[in-house]
Short mmCIF file of C-alpha atoms in Angstrom, two decimals:
data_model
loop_
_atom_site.label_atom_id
_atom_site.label_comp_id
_atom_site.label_asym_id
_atom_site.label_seq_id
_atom_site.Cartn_x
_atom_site.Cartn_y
_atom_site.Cartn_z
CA UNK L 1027 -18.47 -48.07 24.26
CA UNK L 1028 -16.60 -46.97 21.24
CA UNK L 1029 -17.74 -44.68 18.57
CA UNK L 1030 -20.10 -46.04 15.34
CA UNK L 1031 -17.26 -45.05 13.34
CA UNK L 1032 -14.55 -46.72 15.23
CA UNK L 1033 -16.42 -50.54 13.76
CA UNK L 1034 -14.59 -49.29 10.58
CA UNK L 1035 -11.15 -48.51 11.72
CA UNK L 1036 -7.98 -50.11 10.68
CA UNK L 1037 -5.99 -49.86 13.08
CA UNK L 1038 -2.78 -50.52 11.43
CA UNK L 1039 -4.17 -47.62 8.68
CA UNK L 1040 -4.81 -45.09 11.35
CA UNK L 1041 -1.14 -45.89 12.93
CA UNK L 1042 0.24 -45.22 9.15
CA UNK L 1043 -1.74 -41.46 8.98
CA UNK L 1044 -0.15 -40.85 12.89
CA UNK L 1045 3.14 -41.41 11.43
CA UNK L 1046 2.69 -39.35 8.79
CA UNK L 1047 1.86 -36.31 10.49
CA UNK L 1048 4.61 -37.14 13.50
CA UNK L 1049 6.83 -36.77 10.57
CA UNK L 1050 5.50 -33.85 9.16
CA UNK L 1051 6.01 -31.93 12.34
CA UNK L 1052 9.02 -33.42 13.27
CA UNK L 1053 11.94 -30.67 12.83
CA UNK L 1054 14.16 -33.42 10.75
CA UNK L 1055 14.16 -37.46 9.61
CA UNK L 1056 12.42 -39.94 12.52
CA UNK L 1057 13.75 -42.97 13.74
CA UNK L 1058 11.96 -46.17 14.45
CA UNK L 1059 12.91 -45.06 18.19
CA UNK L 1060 10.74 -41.91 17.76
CA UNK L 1061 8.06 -44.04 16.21
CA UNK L 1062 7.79 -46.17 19.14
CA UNK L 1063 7.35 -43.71 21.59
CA UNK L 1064 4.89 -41.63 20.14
CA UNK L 1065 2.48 -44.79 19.05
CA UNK L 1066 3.55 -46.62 21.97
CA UNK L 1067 4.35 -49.69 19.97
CA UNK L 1068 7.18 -52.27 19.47
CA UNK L 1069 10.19 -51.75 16.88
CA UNK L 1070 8.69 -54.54 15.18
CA UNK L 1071 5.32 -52.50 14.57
CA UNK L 1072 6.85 -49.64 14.26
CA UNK L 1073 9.27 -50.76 11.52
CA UNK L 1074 6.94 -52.49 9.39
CA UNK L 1075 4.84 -49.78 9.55
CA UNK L 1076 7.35 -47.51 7.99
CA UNK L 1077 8.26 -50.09 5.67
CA UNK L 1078 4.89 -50.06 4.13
CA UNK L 1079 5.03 -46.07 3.85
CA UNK L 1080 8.45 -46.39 2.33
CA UNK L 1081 6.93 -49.20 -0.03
CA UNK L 1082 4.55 -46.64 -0.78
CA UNK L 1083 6.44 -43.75 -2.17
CA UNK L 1084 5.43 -41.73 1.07
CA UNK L 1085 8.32 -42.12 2.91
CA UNK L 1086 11.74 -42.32 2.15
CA UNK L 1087 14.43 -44.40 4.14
CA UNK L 1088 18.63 -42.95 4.22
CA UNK L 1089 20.47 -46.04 3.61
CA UNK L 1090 23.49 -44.07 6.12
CA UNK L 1091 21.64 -43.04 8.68
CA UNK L 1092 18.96 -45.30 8.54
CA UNK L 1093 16.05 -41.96 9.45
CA UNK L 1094 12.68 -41.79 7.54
CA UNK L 1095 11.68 -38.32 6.23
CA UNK L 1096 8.32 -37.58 4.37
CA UNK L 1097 8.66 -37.84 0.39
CA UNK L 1098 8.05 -35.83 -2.59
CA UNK L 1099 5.49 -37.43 -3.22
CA UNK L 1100 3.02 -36.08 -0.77
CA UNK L 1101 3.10 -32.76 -2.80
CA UNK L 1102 0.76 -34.09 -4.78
CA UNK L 1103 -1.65 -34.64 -1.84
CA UNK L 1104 -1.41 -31.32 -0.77
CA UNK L 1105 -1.37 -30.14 -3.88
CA UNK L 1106 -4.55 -31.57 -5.13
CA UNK L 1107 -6.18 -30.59 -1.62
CA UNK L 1108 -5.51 -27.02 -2.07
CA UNK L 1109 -6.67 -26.72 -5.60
CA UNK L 1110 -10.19 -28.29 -4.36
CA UNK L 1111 -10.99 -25.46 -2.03
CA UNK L 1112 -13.99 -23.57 -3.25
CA UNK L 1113 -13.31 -20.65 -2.04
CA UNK L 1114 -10.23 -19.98 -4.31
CA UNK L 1115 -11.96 -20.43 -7.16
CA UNK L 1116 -14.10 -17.70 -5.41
CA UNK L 1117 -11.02 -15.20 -4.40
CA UNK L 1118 -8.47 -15.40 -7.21
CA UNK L 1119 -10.25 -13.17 -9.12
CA UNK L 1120 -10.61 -10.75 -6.65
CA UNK L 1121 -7.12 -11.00 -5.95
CA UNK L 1122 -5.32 -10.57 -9.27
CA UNK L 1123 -7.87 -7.37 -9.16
CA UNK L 1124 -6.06 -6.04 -6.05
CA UNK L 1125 -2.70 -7.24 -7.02
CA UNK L 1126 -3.17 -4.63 -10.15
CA UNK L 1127 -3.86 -2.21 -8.00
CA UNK L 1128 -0.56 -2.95 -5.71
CA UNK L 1129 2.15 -4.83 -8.19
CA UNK L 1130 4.78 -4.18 -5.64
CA UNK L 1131 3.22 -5.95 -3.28
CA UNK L 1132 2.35 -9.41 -2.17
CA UNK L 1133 -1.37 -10.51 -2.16
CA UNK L 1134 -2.33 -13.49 0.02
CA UNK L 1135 -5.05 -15.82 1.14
CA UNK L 1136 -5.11 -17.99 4.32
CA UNK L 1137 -7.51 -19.63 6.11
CA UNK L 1138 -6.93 -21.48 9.99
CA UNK L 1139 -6.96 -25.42 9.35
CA UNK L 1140 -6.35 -27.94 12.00
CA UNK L 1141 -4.46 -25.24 14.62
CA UNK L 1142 -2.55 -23.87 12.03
CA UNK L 1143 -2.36 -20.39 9.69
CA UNK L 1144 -2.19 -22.36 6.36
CA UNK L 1145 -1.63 -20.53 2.80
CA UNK L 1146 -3.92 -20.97 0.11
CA UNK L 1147 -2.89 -18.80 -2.45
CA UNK L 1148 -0.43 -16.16 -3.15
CA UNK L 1149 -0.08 -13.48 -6.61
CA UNK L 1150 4.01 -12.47 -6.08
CA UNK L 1151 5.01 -8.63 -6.61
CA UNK L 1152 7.02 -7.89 -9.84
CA UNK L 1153 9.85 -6.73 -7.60
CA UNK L 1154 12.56 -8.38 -6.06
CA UNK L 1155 13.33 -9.64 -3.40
CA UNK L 1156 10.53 -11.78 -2.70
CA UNK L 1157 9.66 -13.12 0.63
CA UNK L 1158 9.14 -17.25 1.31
CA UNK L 1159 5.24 -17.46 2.01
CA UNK L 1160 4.24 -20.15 -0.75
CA UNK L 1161 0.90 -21.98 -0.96
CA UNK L 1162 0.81 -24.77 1.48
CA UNK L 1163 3.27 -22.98 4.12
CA UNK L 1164 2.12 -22.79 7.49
CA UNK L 1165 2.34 -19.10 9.16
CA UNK L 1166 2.96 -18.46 12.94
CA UNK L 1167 -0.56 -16.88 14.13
CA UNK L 1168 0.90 -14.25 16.74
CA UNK L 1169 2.99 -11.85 14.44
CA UNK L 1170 1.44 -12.33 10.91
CA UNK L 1171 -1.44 -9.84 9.46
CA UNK L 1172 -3.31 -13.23 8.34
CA UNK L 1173 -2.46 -15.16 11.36
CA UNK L 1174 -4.07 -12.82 14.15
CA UNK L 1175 -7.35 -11.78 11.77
CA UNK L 1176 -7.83 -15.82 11.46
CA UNK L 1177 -7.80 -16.46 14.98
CA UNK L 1178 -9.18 -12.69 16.90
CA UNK L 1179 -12.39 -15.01 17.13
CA UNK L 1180 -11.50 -17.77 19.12
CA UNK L 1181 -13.01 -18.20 22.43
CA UNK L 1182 -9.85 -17.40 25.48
CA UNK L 1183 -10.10 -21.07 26.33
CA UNK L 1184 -9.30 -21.79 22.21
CA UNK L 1185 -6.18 -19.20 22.34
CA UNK L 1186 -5.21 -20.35 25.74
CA UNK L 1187 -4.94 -23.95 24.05
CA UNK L 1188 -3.35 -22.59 20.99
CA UNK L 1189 -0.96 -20.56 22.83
CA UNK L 1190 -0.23 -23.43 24.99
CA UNK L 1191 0.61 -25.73 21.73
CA UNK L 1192 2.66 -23.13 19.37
CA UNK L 1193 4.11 -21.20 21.80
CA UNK L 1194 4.66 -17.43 21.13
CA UNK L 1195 8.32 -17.66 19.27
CA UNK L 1196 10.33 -14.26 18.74
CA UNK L 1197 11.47 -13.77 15.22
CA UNK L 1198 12.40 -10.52 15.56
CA UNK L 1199 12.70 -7.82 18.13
CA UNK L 1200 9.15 -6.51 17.69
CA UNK L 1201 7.70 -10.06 17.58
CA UNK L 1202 4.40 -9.89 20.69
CA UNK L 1203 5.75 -13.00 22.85
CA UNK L 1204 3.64 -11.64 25.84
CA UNK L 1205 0.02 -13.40 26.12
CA UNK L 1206 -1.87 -10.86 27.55
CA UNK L 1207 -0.76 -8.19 25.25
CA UNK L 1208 -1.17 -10.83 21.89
CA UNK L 1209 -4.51 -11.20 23.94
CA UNK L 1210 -5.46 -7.42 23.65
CA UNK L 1211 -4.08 -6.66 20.27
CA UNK L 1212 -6.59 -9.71 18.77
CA UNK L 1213 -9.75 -8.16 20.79
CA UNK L 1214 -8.57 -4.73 19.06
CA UNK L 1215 -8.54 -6.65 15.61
CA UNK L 1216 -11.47 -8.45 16.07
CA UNK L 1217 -13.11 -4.64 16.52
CA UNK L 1218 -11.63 -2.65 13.95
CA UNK L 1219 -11.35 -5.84 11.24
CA UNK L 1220 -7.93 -5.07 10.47
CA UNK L 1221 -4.37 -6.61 10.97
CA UNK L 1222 -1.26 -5.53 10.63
CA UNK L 1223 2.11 -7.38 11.17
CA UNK L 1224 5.16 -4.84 11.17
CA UNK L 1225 8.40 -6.05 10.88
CA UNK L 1226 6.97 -8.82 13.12
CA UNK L 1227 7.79 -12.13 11.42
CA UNK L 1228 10.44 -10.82 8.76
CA UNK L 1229 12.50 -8.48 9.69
CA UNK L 1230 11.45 -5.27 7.14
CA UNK L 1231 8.71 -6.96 5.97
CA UNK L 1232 5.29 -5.73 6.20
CA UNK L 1233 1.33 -7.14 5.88
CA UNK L 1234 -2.08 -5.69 6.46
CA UNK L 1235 -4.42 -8.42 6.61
CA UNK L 1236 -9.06 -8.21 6.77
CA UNK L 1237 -10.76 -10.98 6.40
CA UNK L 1238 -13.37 -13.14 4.73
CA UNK L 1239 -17.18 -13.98 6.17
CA UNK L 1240 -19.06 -16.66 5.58
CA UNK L 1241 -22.94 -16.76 5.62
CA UNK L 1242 -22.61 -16.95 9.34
CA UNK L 1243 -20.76 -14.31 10.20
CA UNK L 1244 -17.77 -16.22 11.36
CA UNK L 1245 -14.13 -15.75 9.66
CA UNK L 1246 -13.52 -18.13 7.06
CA UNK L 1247 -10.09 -16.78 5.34
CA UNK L 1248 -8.01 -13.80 5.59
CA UNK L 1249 -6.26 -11.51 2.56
CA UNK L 1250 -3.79 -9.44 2.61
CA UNK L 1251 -0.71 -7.10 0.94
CA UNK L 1252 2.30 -7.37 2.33
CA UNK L 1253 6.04 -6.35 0.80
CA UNK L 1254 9.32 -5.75 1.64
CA UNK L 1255 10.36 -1.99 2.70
CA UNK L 1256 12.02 -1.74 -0.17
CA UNK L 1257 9.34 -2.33 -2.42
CA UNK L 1258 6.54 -0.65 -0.48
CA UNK L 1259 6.89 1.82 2.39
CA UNK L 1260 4.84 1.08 5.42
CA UNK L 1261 2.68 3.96 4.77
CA UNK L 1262 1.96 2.67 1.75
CA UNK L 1263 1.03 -0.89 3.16
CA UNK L 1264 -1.17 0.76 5.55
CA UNK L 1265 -2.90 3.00 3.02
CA UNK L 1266 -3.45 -0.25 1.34
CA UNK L 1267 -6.36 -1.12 3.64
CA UNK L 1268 -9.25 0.49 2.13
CA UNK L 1269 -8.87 -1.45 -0.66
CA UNK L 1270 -8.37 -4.57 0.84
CA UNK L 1271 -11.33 -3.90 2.86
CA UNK L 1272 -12.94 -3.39 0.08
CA UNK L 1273 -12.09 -6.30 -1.69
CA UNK L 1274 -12.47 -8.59 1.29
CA UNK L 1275 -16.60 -7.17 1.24
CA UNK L 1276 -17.17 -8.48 -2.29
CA UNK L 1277 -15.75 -11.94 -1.43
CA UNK L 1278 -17.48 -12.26 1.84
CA UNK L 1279 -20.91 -11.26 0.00
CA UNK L 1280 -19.74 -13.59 -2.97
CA UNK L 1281 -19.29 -16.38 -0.08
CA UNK L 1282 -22.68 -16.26 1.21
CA UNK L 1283 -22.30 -12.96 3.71
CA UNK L 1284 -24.60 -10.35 3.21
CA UNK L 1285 -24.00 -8.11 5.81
CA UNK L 1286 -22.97 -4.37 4.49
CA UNK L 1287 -19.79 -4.39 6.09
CA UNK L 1288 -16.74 -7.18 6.71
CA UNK L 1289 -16.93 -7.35 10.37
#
């Protein structure tokens, strides 16, 4: 018997959402082709279907090719979801506090949405040149400081899975691609409640990352200082923990966790 909730469906509705977030993981534009196979439904279906998004302003149609791609316009979606999350209004202040103490640097928040290491806010060094993580963007898990504090907690069966459906991509030469050993680095982190990504994801680029409790005791963000080598030495990144620690403490008591320390 189906679901309560499933009386209320719209079927046609729910197909328009799946195509939507086919598109947003799809590497480049979708054909109605690519449609059809992943709702299993007719090019008739699966073209009107786009049509309506297009009709929209979601979706946008190349007269040449004749390939959808997502629009501008869901910016403002994403947008307006990001500045609704409590918990910034929470952190920013906390943040811009840090970032004064590390101007160099990079100061980020993240928190693990839906499978995936998504930013949520970001304070940019004064120095040049600046690395790519904006609010919004979605971070590998296995080599970045954020991505292995927000998921040390998950059960083996949950980073089996995850594993399983991101794979463990090299993006430089000291990027973990090895399961076990990502698997015994994120025990270690869950212990000492600390992350660090070195040269990991970009190549001299470097992070620590803590993270944020809730009430229960359960992770429910990450923040962290990363920079370039030439704006901040690693040692410098690393002596950068205390302080993040510290900072990470009065947001997790802020958000409801009243434990003395972070982890």
């Amino acid at each position: 018997m189906a679901a309560e909730s499933d009386k209320y469906n719209i079927k046609s509705v729910a197909r328009c959402f799946q195509i939507l977030d086919f598109a947003s993981d799809h590497p480049g534009p979708i054909s109605i082709q690519e449609v059809c196979n992943e709702l299993d439904v007719n090019s008739n279906m699966a073209f009107r279907l786009l049509a309506s998004l297009q009709s929209s302003g979601y979706m946008t149609k190349d007269p040449t090719t004749g390939l959808y791609a997502v629009s501008l316009k869901t910016l403002k979606l994403s947008r307006n979801a990001l500045q609704s999350q409590d918990i910034r209004k929470v952190t920013m202040p906390y943040l811009e506090l840090l970032w004064n103490q590390f101007p160099r640097a990079n100061v980020n928040m993240a928190v693990f949405y839906n499978g995936e290491v998504l930013m949520l806010d970001r304070i940019d060094t004064q120095s040049t040149p600046r690395t790519y993580f904006t609010p919004g963007r979605q971070l590998p898990f296995h080599c970045t400081g954020l991505g292995k504090i927000l998921t040390c907690q998950l059960s083996e069966v949950e980073l089996d899975k995850l594993i399983a459906e991101k794979g463990l991509p090299k993006y430089t030469q000291d990027t973990i691609t090895d399961p076990a050993r990502l698997k015994a680095l994120l025990a270690k982190v869950r212990i000492d409640g600390v992350a660090r990504d070195r040269n990991e994801f970009i190549n001299d680029d470097n992070c620590s990352a803590v993270p944020i409790i809730g009430p229960n005791g359960v992770i429910v963000a990450a923040i962290s200082v990363s920079a370039l080598t030439s704006n901040m030495s690693e040692e410098d990144i690393e002596g950068a923990i205390p302080k993040l620690k510290e900072t990470a403490s009065k947001i997790s008591y802020m958000m409801g966790y009243t434990n003395a320390s972070v982890m």
